[in-house]
Coordinates of C-alpha atoms in Angstrom, one line a residue:
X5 CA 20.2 35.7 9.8
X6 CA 23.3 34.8 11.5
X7 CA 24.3 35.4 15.2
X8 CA 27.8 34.8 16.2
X9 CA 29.3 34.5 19.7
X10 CA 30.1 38.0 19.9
X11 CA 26.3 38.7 19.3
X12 CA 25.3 36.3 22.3
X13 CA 27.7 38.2 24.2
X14 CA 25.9 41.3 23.5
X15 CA 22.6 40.3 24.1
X16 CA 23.6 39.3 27.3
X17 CA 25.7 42.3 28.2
X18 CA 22.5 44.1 27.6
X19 CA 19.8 42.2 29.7
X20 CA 22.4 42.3 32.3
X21 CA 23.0 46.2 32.1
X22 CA 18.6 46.2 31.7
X23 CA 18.1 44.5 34.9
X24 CA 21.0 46.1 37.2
X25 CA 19.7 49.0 36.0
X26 CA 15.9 48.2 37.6
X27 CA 17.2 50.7 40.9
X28 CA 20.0 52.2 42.7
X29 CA 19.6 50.0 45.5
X30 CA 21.3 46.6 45.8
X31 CA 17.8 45.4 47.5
X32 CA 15.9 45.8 44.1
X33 CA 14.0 42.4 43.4
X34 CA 15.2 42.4 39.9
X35 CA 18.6 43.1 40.5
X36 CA 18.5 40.1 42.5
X37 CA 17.1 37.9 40.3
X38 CA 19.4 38.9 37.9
X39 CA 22.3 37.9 40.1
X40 CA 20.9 35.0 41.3
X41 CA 20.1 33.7 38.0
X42 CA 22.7 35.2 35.6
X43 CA 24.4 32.5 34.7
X44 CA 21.0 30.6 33.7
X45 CA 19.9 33.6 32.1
X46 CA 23.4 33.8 30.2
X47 CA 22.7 30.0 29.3
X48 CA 19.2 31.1 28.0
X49 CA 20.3 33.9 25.8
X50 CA 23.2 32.0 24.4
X51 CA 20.8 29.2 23.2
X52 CA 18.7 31.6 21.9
X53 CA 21.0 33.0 19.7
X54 CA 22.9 29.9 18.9
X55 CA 19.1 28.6 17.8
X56 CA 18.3 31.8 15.6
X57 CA 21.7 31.1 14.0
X58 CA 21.0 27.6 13.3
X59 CA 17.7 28.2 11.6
X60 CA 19.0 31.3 9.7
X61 CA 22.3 29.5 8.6
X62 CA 20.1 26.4 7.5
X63 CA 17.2 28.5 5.8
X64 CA 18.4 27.9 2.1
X65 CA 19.3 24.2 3.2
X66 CA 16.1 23.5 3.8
X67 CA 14.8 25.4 0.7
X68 CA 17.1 23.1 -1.8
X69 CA 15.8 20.3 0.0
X70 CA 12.4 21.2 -0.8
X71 CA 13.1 22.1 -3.7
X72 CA 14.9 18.8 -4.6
X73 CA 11.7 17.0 -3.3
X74 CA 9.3 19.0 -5.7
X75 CA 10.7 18.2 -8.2
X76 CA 11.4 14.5 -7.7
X77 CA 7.6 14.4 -7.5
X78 CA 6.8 16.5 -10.5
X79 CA 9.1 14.3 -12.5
X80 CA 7.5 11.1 -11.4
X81 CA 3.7 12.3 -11.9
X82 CA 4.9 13.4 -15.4
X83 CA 5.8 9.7 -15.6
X84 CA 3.2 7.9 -14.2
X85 CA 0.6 10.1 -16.4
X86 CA 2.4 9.1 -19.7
X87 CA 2.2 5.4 -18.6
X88 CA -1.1 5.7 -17.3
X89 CA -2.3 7.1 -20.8
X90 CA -0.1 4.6 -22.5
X91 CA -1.9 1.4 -20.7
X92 CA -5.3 2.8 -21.0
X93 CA -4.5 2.5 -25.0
X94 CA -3.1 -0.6 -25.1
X95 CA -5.6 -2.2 -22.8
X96 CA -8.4 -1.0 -25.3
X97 CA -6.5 -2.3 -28.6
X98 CA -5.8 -5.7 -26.7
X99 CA -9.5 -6.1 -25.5
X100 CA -10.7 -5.7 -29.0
X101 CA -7.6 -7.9 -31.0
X102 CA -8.4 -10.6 -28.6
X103 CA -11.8 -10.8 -29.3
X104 CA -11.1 -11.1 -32.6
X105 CA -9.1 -14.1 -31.7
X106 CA -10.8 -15.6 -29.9
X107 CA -13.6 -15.3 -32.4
X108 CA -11.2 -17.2 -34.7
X109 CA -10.3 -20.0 -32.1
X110 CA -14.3 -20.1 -31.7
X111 CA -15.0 -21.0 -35.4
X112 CA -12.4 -23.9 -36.1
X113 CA -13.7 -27.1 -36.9
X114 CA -12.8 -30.2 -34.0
X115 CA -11.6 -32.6 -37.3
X116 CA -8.7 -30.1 -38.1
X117 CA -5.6 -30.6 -34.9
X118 CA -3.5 -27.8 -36.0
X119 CA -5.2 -25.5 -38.4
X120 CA -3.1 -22.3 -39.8
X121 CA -4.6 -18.6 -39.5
X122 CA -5.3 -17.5 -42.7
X123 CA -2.7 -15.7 -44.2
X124 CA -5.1 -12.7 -45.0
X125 CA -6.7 -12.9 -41.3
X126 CA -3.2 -13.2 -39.9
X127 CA -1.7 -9.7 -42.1
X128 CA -5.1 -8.1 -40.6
X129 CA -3.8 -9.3 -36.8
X130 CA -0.6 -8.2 -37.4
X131 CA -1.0 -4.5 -38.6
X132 CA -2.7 -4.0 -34.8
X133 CA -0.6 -5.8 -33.0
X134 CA 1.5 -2.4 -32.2
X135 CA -1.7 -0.9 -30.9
X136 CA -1.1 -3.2 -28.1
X137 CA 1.6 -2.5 -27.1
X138 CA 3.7 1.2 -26.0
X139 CA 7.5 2.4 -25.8
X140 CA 6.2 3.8 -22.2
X141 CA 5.8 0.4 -21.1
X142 CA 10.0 0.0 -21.5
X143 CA 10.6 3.4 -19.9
X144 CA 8.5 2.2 -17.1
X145 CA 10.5 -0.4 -16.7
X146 CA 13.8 1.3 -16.9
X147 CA 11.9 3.4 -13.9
X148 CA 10.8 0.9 -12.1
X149 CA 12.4 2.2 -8.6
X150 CA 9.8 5.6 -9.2
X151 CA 6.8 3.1 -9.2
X152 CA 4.8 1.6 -5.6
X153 CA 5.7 -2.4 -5.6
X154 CA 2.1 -2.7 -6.6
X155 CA 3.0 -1.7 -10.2
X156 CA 6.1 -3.9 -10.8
X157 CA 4.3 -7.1 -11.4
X158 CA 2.3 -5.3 -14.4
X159 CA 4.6 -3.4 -15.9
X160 CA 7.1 -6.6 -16.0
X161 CA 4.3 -8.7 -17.5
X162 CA 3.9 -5.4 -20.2
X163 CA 7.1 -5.1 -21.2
X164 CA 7.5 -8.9 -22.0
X165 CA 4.2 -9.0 -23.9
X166 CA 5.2 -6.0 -25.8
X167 CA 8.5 -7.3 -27.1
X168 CA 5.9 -11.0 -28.1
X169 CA 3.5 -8.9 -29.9
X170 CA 6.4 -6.9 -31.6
X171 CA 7.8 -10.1 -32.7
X172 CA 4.8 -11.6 -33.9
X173 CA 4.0 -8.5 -36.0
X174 CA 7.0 -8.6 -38.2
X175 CA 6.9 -12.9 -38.1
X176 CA 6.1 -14.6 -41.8
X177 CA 4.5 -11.2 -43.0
X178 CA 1.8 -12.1 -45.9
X179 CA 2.4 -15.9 -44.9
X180 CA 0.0 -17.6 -42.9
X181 CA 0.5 -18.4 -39.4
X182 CA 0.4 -21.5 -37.3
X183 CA -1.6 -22.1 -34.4
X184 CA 1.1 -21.6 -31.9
X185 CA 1.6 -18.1 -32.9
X186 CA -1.9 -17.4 -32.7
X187 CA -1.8 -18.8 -29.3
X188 CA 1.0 -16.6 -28.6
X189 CA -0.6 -13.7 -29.5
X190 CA -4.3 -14.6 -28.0
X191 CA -2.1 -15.0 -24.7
X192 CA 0.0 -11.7 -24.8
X193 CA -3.1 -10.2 -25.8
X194 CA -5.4 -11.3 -22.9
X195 CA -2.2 -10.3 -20.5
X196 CA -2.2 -6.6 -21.8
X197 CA -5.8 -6.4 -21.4
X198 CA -5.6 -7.4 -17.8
X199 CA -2.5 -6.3 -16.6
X200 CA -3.0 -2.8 -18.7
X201 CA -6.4 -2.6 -16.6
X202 CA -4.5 -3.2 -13.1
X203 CA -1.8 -0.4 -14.0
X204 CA -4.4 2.1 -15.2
X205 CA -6.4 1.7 -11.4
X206 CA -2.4 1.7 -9.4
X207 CA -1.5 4.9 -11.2
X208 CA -5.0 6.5 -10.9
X209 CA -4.5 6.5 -7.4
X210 CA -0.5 7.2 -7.3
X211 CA -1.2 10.3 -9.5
X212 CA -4.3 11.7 -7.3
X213 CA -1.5 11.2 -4.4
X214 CA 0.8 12.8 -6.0
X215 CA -0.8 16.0 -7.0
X216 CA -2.0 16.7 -3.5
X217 CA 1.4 16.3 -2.3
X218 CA 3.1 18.7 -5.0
X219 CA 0.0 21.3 -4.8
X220 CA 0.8 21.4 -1.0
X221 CA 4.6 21.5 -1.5
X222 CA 3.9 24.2 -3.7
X223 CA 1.4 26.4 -1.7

């Protein structure tokens, strides 16, 4: 609801016709308080008005800026549950490949300095390497202003351990491998596992945060 000058004008020409109208006599106490005080009174009902005006002309102002807010939120819980799901995954698939790897390092003789992974033990590696890894972790990254500073140390050490495991599961496919590449891989691996694990607990809290704050927004 607007109120223009014209409407302060009224208001006032009407508390001024209210109170002169409180007797006949000149002597009436609210007549002089009225004339006493008019001009302050004038001052009041002008910022009155001038104040309804500014809420009612800055109403749908603040209604797209809520709105704007909302959804900024929504979109970034939307992304920080897809990553959140995406690390849990990978952390699980990286556990479990590094044990296997480590079960491998475990079992190599001292004589042999640079033994090769089996070719056969190597194609079995290889086909869950991708388990390991997630297109989220890029998209994240690509994001990385929507996520607390917390996160970015993770999520940079995800990324780059994605694109090594990526690598190493399309390197000398059906060949066997050296030892560096399974040291590669038993390294990337052990990062995703921990790093996944650290993500998983920052967004856990981020996305608890950020529900409250759009259910309230919301209510």
């Amino acid at each position: 609801m607007a109120i223009d000058a014209a409407t302060s004008q009224g208001l006032y020409d009407a508390m001024k016709g209210f109170i002169t109208a409180g007797g006949n006599s000149p002597h009436s106490p609210l007549y002089e308080f009225g004339k006493d005080y008019q001009t302050l009174l004038a001052a009041l009902v002008a910022f009155g008005a001038a104040t309804l005006a500014y809420f009612g002309a800055t109403a749908g102002v603040r209604e797209s800026r809520r709105q704007g807010r909302l959804q900024t939120s929504t979109s970034r819980l939307g992304l920080f549950v897809r990553v959140r799901a995406a690390a849990n995954s990978a952390r699980s698939a990286a556990e479990y490949l590094k044990m296997q790897v480590d079960a491998w390092f475990a079992q190599l003789p001292t004589s042999i300095k640079s033994p090769d992974v089996p070719a056969e033990t190597w194609m079995g590696w290889q086909a869950n390497f991708g388990l390991a890894t997630a297109a989220e972790f890029d998209e994240a990254w690509k994001s990385v202003e929507a996520f607390p500073l917390t996160a970015v140390n993770s999520l940079r050490s995800l990324t780059v351990c994605s694109q090594q495991l990526g690598m190493l599961a399309t390197s000398g496919v059906g060949k066997p491998a050296d030892i560096a590449q399974a040291s590669i891989a038993r390294n990337a691996l052990g990062q995703v596992a921990t790093q996944a694990g650290n993500l998983v607990k920052i967004l856990d809290l981020e996305i608890e945060q950020l529900g409250k704050a759009i259910a309230k927004s919301s209510a």
